[in-house]
Tab-separated table of C-alpha atoms in Angstrom:
chain	number	residue	atom	x	y	z
M	1	UNK	CA	1.280	-17.996	-19.295
M	2	UNK	CA	-1.133	-16.255	-21.604
M	3	UNK	CA	-0.414	-13.765	-24.281
M	4	UNK	CA	0.751	-11.266	-23.754
M	5	UNK	CA	-1.317	-8.786	-25.940
M	6	UNK	CA	-4.785	-9.051	-24.060
M	7	UNK	CA	-5.487	-5.968	-22.035
M	8	UNK	CA	-9.015	-7.272	-21.143
M	9	UNK	CA	-8.762	-9.444	-19.366
M	10	UNK	CA	-6.577	-10.392	-15.904
M	11	UNK	CA	-5.510	-13.719	-14.713
M	12	UNK	CA	-5.741	-15.551	-11.647
M	13	UNK	CA	-3.495	-18.345	-11.224
M	14	UNK	CA	-3.758	-21.337	-8.264
M	15	UNK	CA	-0.809	-22.888	-7.684
M	16	UNK	CA	-0.952	-26.700	-7.733
M	17	UNK	CA	2.324	-28.085	-7.207
M	18	UNK	CA	5.794	-27.280	-7.593
M	19	UNK	CA	8.691	-24.153	-7.023
M	20	UNK	CA	6.708	-20.618	-7.824
M	21	UNK	CA	8.052	-17.611	-6.654
M	22	UNK	CA	6.075	-14.685	-6.844
M	23	UNK	CA	8.158	-11.356	-6.999
M	24	UNK	CA	5.926	-8.608	-5.666
M	25	UNK	CA	7.533	-5.078	-4.744
M	26	UNK	CA	11.395	-6.620	-4.468
M	27	UNK	CA	10.309	-9.425	-2.053
M	28	UNK	CA	9.869	-12.825	-3.247
M	29	UNK	CA	7.250	-15.712	-1.909
M	30	UNK	CA	7.368	-19.098	-2.620
M	31	UNK	CA	3.731	-20.287	-3.196
M	32	UNK	CA	2.426	-22.673	-1.075
M	33	UNK	CA	-0.230	-25.373	-2.857
M	34	UNK	CA	-3.422	-23.757	-2.868
M	35	UNK	CA	-2.277	-19.968	-2.953
M	36	UNK	CA	-3.725	-17.662	-5.389
M	37	UNK	CA	-1.657	-14.620	-7.189
M	38	UNK	CA	-3.515	-12.060	-10.004
M	39	UNK	CA	-1.692	-11.797	-12.597
M	40	UNK	CA	-0.970	-9.779	-16.102
M	41	UNK	CA	0.092	-10.890	-18.796
M	42	UNK	CA	2.437	-8.240	-19.824
M	43	UNK	CA	4.038	-8.667	-16.419
M	44	UNK	CA	5.184	-12.242	-16.410
M	45	UNK	CA	8.140	-11.279	-14.702
M	46	UNK	CA	5.715	-11.412	-11.706
M	47	UNK	CA	6.017	-14.907	-11.584
M	48	UNK	CA	8.932	-17.461	-11.399
M	49	UNK	CA	8.308	-20.843	-12.444
M	50	UNK	CA	10.957	-24.002	-11.049
M	51	UNK	CA	11.116	-27.463	-12.716
M	52	UNK	CA	8.159	-29.810	-12.337
M	53	UNK	CA	5.625	-27.146	-11.451
M	54	UNK	CA	1.904	-26.543	-12.425
M	55	UNK	CA	-0.713	-23.857	-11.992
M	56	UNK	CA	-4.276	-23.488	-13.162
M	57	UNK	CA	-4.898	-20.104	-14.389
M	58	UNK	CA	-8.263	-18.759	-15.021
M	59	UNK	CA	-9.012	-15.698	-17.517
M	60	UNK	CA	-11.429	-13.250	-15.623
M	61	UNK	CA	-13.020	-9.788	-18.028
M	62	UNK	CA	-11.191	-6.863	-16.008
M	63	UNK	CA	-15.092	-5.149	-16.236
M	64	UNK	CA	-16.433	-7.694	-14.350
M	65	UNK	CA	-14.648	-7.452	-11.217
M	66	UNK	CA	-15.837	-4.065	-10.484
M	67	UNK	CA	-12.886	-2.521	-9.817
M	68	UNK	CA	-10.397	0.250	-11.102
M	69	UNK	CA	-7.413	-0.008	-13.444
M	70	UNK	CA	-5.700	1.339	-10.929
M	71	UNK	CA	-6.952	-0.317	-8.315
M	72	UNK	CA	-6.523	-3.883	-10.006
M	73	UNK	CA	-3.177	-2.834	-10.541
M	74	UNK	CA	-2.691	-2.607	-6.991
M	75	UNK	CA	-3.410	-6.372	-6.210
M	76	UNK	CA	-1.518	-7.694	-9.570
M	77	UNK	CA	1.231	-9.697	-8.189
M	78	UNK	CA	-0.050	-10.026	-4.387
M	79	UNK	CA	-0.162	-13.559	-3.004
M	80	UNK	CA	-3.168	-14.892	-1.224
M	81	UNK	CA	-2.830	-18.042	0.674
M	82	UNK	CA	-5.360	-20.108	-0.351
M	83	UNK	CA	-5.583	-21.874	3.042
M	84	UNK	CA	-7.296	-19.631	5.113
M	85	UNK	CA	-10.629	-16.805	4.979
M	86	UNK	CA	-11.661	-15.538	1.692
M	87	UNK	CA	-8.518	-17.099	-0.138
M	88	UNK	CA	-9.625	-21.044	1.304
M	89	UNK	CA	-12.912	-20.416	-0.151
M	90	UNK	CA	-12.199	-19.021	-3.878
M	91	UNK	CA	-9.185	-21.780	-4.159
M	92	UNK	CA	-11.349	-25.084	-3.279
M	93	UNK	CA	-14.192	-23.620	-5.291
M	94	UNK	CA	-11.890	-22.768	-8.081
M	95	UNK	CA	-9.831	-26.053	-8.099
M	96	UNK	CA	-13.395	-27.888	-7.952
M	97	UNK	CA	-14.581	-25.787	-10.916
M	98	UNK	CA	-11.624	-26.895	-13.336
M	99	UNK	CA	-12.016	-30.068	-12.448
M	100	UNK	CA	-15.200	-30.121	-13.644
M	101	UNK	CA	-14.905	-30.422	-17.714
M	102	UNK	CA	-18.401	-31.144	-17.912
M	103	UNK	CA	-19.316	-28.030	-16.334
M	104	UNK	CA	-17.526	-26.046	-18.825
M	105	UNK	CA	-20.296	-25.933	-21.177
M	106	UNK	CA	-23.556	-26.184	-19.679
M	107	UNK	CA	-25.953	-23.682	-17.396
M	108	UNK	CA	-24.759	-24.993	-14.619
M	109	UNK	CA	-21.369	-24.262	-15.756
M	110	UNK	CA	-22.349	-20.830	-16.206
M	111	UNK	CA	-23.853	-20.306	-12.972
M	112	UNK	CA	-20.845	-21.551	-11.542
M	113	UNK	CA	-18.802	-19.651	-13.293
M	114	UNK	CA	-20.560	-16.349	-12.394
M	115	UNK	CA	-20.171	-17.752	-8.686
M	116	UNK	CA	-16.528	-17.719	-9.199
M	117	UNK	CA	-16.236	-13.465	-11.095
M	118	UNK	CA	-18.327	-12.570	-7.712
M	119	UNK	CA	-15.131	-14.608	-4.838
M	120	UNK	CA	-12.857	-12.405	-7.197
M	121	UNK	CA	-14.178	-9.613	-6.619
M	122	UNK	CA	-14.645	-10.319	-3.277
M	123	UNK	CA	-11.150	-11.600	-3.254
M	124	UNK	CA	-10.035	-7.949	-4.632
M	125	UNK	CA	-11.988	-6.025	-2.471
M	126	UNK	CA	-10.313	-7.548	0.632
M	127	UNK	CA	-6.817	-7.116	-0.905
M	128	UNK	CA	-7.453	-3.262	-1.277
M	129	UNK	CA	-8.789	-2.820	1.905
M	130	UNK	CA	-5.769	-5.182	3.295
M	131	UNK	CA	-3.680	-2.806	1.199
M	132	UNK	CA	-5.627	0.161	2.689
M	133	UNK	CA	-5.151	-0.512	6.460
M	134	UNK	CA	-1.443	-1.579	5.833
M	135	UNK	CA	-0.726	2.602	4.315
M	136	UNK	CA	-2.770	3.962	7.254
M	137	UNK	CA	-0.839	1.821	10.419
M	138	UNK	CA	2.631	2.954	8.048
M	139	UNK	CA	0.876	6.543	8.667
M	140	UNK	CA	0.410	6.257	12.101
M	141	UNK	CA	3.480	4.702	12.831
M	142	UNK	CA	5.344	8.158	10.841
M	143	UNK	CA	2.733	10.467	12.753
M	144	UNK	CA	3.607	9.237	16.041
M	145	UNK	CA	7.151	9.228	15.583
M	146	UNK	CA	6.815	12.689	14.611
M	147	UNK	CA	4.660	13.366	17.642
M	148	UNK	CA	7.680	11.782	19.815
M	149	UNK	CA	9.981	14.280	18.230
M	150	UNK	CA	7.743	17.279	19.186
M	151	UNK	CA	7.522	16.248	22.650
M	152	UNK	CA	11.100	16.353	22.741
M	153	UNK	CA	11.600	19.288	21.422
M	154	UNK	CA	8.724	21.387	23.605
M	155	UNK	CA	10.606	19.793	27.100
M	156	UNK	CA	13.979	21.473	25.299
M	157	UNK	CA	11.820	24.748	24.654
M	158	UNK	CA	9.955	25.289	27.532
M	159	UNK	CA	11.515	27.937	29.023
M	160	UNK	CA	11.279	29.716	25.612
M	161	UNK	CA	8.458	32.691	26.211
M	162	UNK	CA	8.300	32.794	22.618
M	163	UNK	CA	7.642	29.079	22.055
M	164	UNK	CA	4.469	28.888	19.856
M	165	UNK	CA	2.557	26.242	17.715
M	166	UNK	CA	3.975	28.399	14.683
M	167	UNK	CA	7.633	28.105	15.906
M	168	UNK	CA	7.311	24.684	16.649
M	169	UNK	CA	5.600	23.897	13.058
M	170	UNK	CA	8.663	25.500	11.837
M	171	UNK	CA	11.243	23.681	13.853
M	172	UNK	CA	9.724	20.426	12.139
M	173	UNK	CA	8.860	21.644	8.680
M	174	UNK	CA	5.738	21.254	8.798
M	175	UNK	CA	2.160	23.185	8.626
M	176	UNK	CA	0.633	24.524	11.784
M	177	UNK	CA	-2.625	22.732	10.777
M	178	UNK	CA	-0.754	19.228	10.647
M	179	UNK	CA	0.967	19.794	13.917
M	180	UNK	CA	-2.599	20.870	15.683
M	181	UNK	CA	-3.834	17.632	13.863
M	182	UNK	CA	-1.395	15.495	15.236
M	183	UNK	CA	-2.251	16.872	18.934
M	184	UNK	CA	-6.017	16.922	18.193
M	185	UNK	CA	-5.641	13.016	17.763
M	186	UNK	CA	-3.184	11.845	20.954
M	187	UNK	CA	-6.594	13.807	22.728
M	188	UNK	CA	-4.908	17.264	23.042
M	189	UNK	CA	-3.530	20.481	21.856
M	190	UNK	CA	-0.767	21.980	21.238
M	191	UNK	CA	-1.163	25.046	23.755
M	192	UNK	CA	-2.506	22.824	26.370
M	193	UNK	CA	0.418	20.026	25.933
M	194	UNK	CA	3.159	23.385	26.552
M	195	UNK	CA	0.966	24.814	29.352
M	196	UNK	CA	0.687	21.404	31.451
M	197	UNK	CA	4.762	20.536	30.937
M	198	UNK	CA	4.995	24.346	31.839
M	199	UNK	CA	3.193	23.300	35.191
M	200	UNK	CA	4.506	20.848	36.567
M	201	UNK	CA	8.088	21.708	36.292
M	202	UNK	CA	6.420	25.313	37.920
M	203	UNK	CA	5.310	22.682	40.899
M	204	UNK	CA	8.083	20.756	40.971
M	205	UNK	CA	10.148	23.926	41.549
M	206	UNK	CA	7.954	25.472	44.291
M	207	UNK	CA	7.738	22.227	45.900
M	208	UNK	CA	11.260	22.185	46.710
M	209	UNK	CA	11.556	23.354	50.329
M	210	UNK	CA	15.403	23.864	50.215
M	211	UNK	CA	15.375	26.561	47.427
M	212	UNK	CA	13.622	29.808	48.467
M	213	UNK	CA	12.001	31.125	45.114
M	214	UNK	CA	9.300	33.134	44.686
M	215	UNK	CA	6.478	32.513	42.259
M	216	UNK	CA	7.193	35.781	39.964
M	217	UNK	CA	11.085	33.956	39.287
M	218	UNK	CA	9.705	30.340	38.480
M	219	UNK	CA	6.743	32.129	36.528
M	220	UNK	CA	9.226	33.925	34.592
M	221	UNK	CA	11.587	31.156	33.952
M	222	UNK	CA	9.241	29.065	32.759
M	223	UNK	CA	7.355	30.926	30.464
M	224	UNK	CA	4.533	32.227	31.395
M	225	UNK	CA	3.658	36.203	30.283
M	226	UNK	CA	3.158	37.435	33.830
M	227	UNK	CA	2.706	36.246	37.472
M	228	UNK	CA	-1.166	36.385	37.386
M	229	UNK	CA	-1.374	34.943	34.492
M	230	UNK	CA	0.830	31.915	35.755
M	231	UNK	CA	-1.563	31.998	39.548
M	232	UNK	CA	-4.825	31.621	37.705
M	233	UNK	CA	-3.624	28.885	35.263
M	234	UNK	CA	-2.064	26.916	38.451
M	235	UNK	CA	-5.160	27.228	40.317
M	236	UNK	CA	-7.194	25.831	37.387
M	237	UNK	CA	-5.078	23.018	36.970
M	238	UNK	CA	-4.241	22.366	40.929
M	239	UNK	CA	-7.357	23.388	42.314
M	240	UNK	CA	-4.970	26.031	44.947
M	241	UNK	CA	-2.401	28.874	44.335
M	242	UNK	CA	1.247	28.642	43.885
M	243	UNK	CA	2.086	30.366	46.779
M	244	UNK	CA	-0.761	27.998	49.160
M	245	UNK	CA	1.163	24.749	47.397
M	246	UNK	CA	4.269	26.251	47.855
M	247	UNK	CA	3.727	26.369	51.323
M	248	UNK	CA	1.880	23.182	51.707
M	249	UNK	CA	4.749	21.533	50.298
M	250	UNK	CA	7.114	23.572	52.553
M	251	UNK	CA	5.173	22.298	55.512
M	252	UNK	CA	5.283	18.564	54.806
M	253	UNK	CA	8.914	18.492	54.089
M	254	UNK	CA	9.321	20.253	57.632
M	255	UNK	CA	6.825	18.065	59.521
M	256	UNK	CA	8.774	14.720	57.669
M	257	UNK	CA	12.054	16.081	58.483
M	258	UNK	CA	11.492	17.153	62.245
M	259	UNK	CA	9.851	13.349	62.649
M	260	UNK	CA	13.114	12.179	61.442
M	261	UNK	CA	14.905	14.097	63.547
M	262	UNK	CA	12.926	13.290	67.231
M	263	UNK	CA	13.851	9.493	66.205
């Protein structure tokens, strides 16, 4: 490995043969031939070398890569497969460049060096984009898990007339703003979701012909502020009043029962 006091360059290793392991964020990856990895001379623990191994190292000025130090730190120790995508292109080009000793001190060699730096800057950007995508996926998974818990909480508290965005957010130790964002990403709002779930349970209860229950009682049970508000909301969702739906459902059940008895 190069000198550890070199803070102006970063090193790119191209694996040639033998056992070489990259340690990154407690995960160990055994490199395959042609794989690449960016290294910092001050962090030699990133690479573990076995017997009879060989790697080619290229010293690249950090300032040529067009990224900040913090961004560069994100890609150090990240293995890049040399058999696909930009990794394959960079690996093949750099391996060929290392084999052409006559190009190292020539005009053609300078051009190829600039091409190599351009390839590596593209490689760094791809690694950063992949890292951002992974973080976004993790965040999305956490958000979906939180939303699922919130849905369950709402189902358990639908009969509570005080159920509100504020009470839901407080129960899950999040802000109302974040709560609204979770539902917005799901194409709804908190109030819409609560209202729709309450209406569904009201519709089911009113449709049970074996239980004579008043519209006012159903509305009160499922957290609606008044029978008139419930009636307007129900009609807006289903195109008929609660009493019309109850009569229709009862009539349909009675017809079905009569037909079964005639048989």
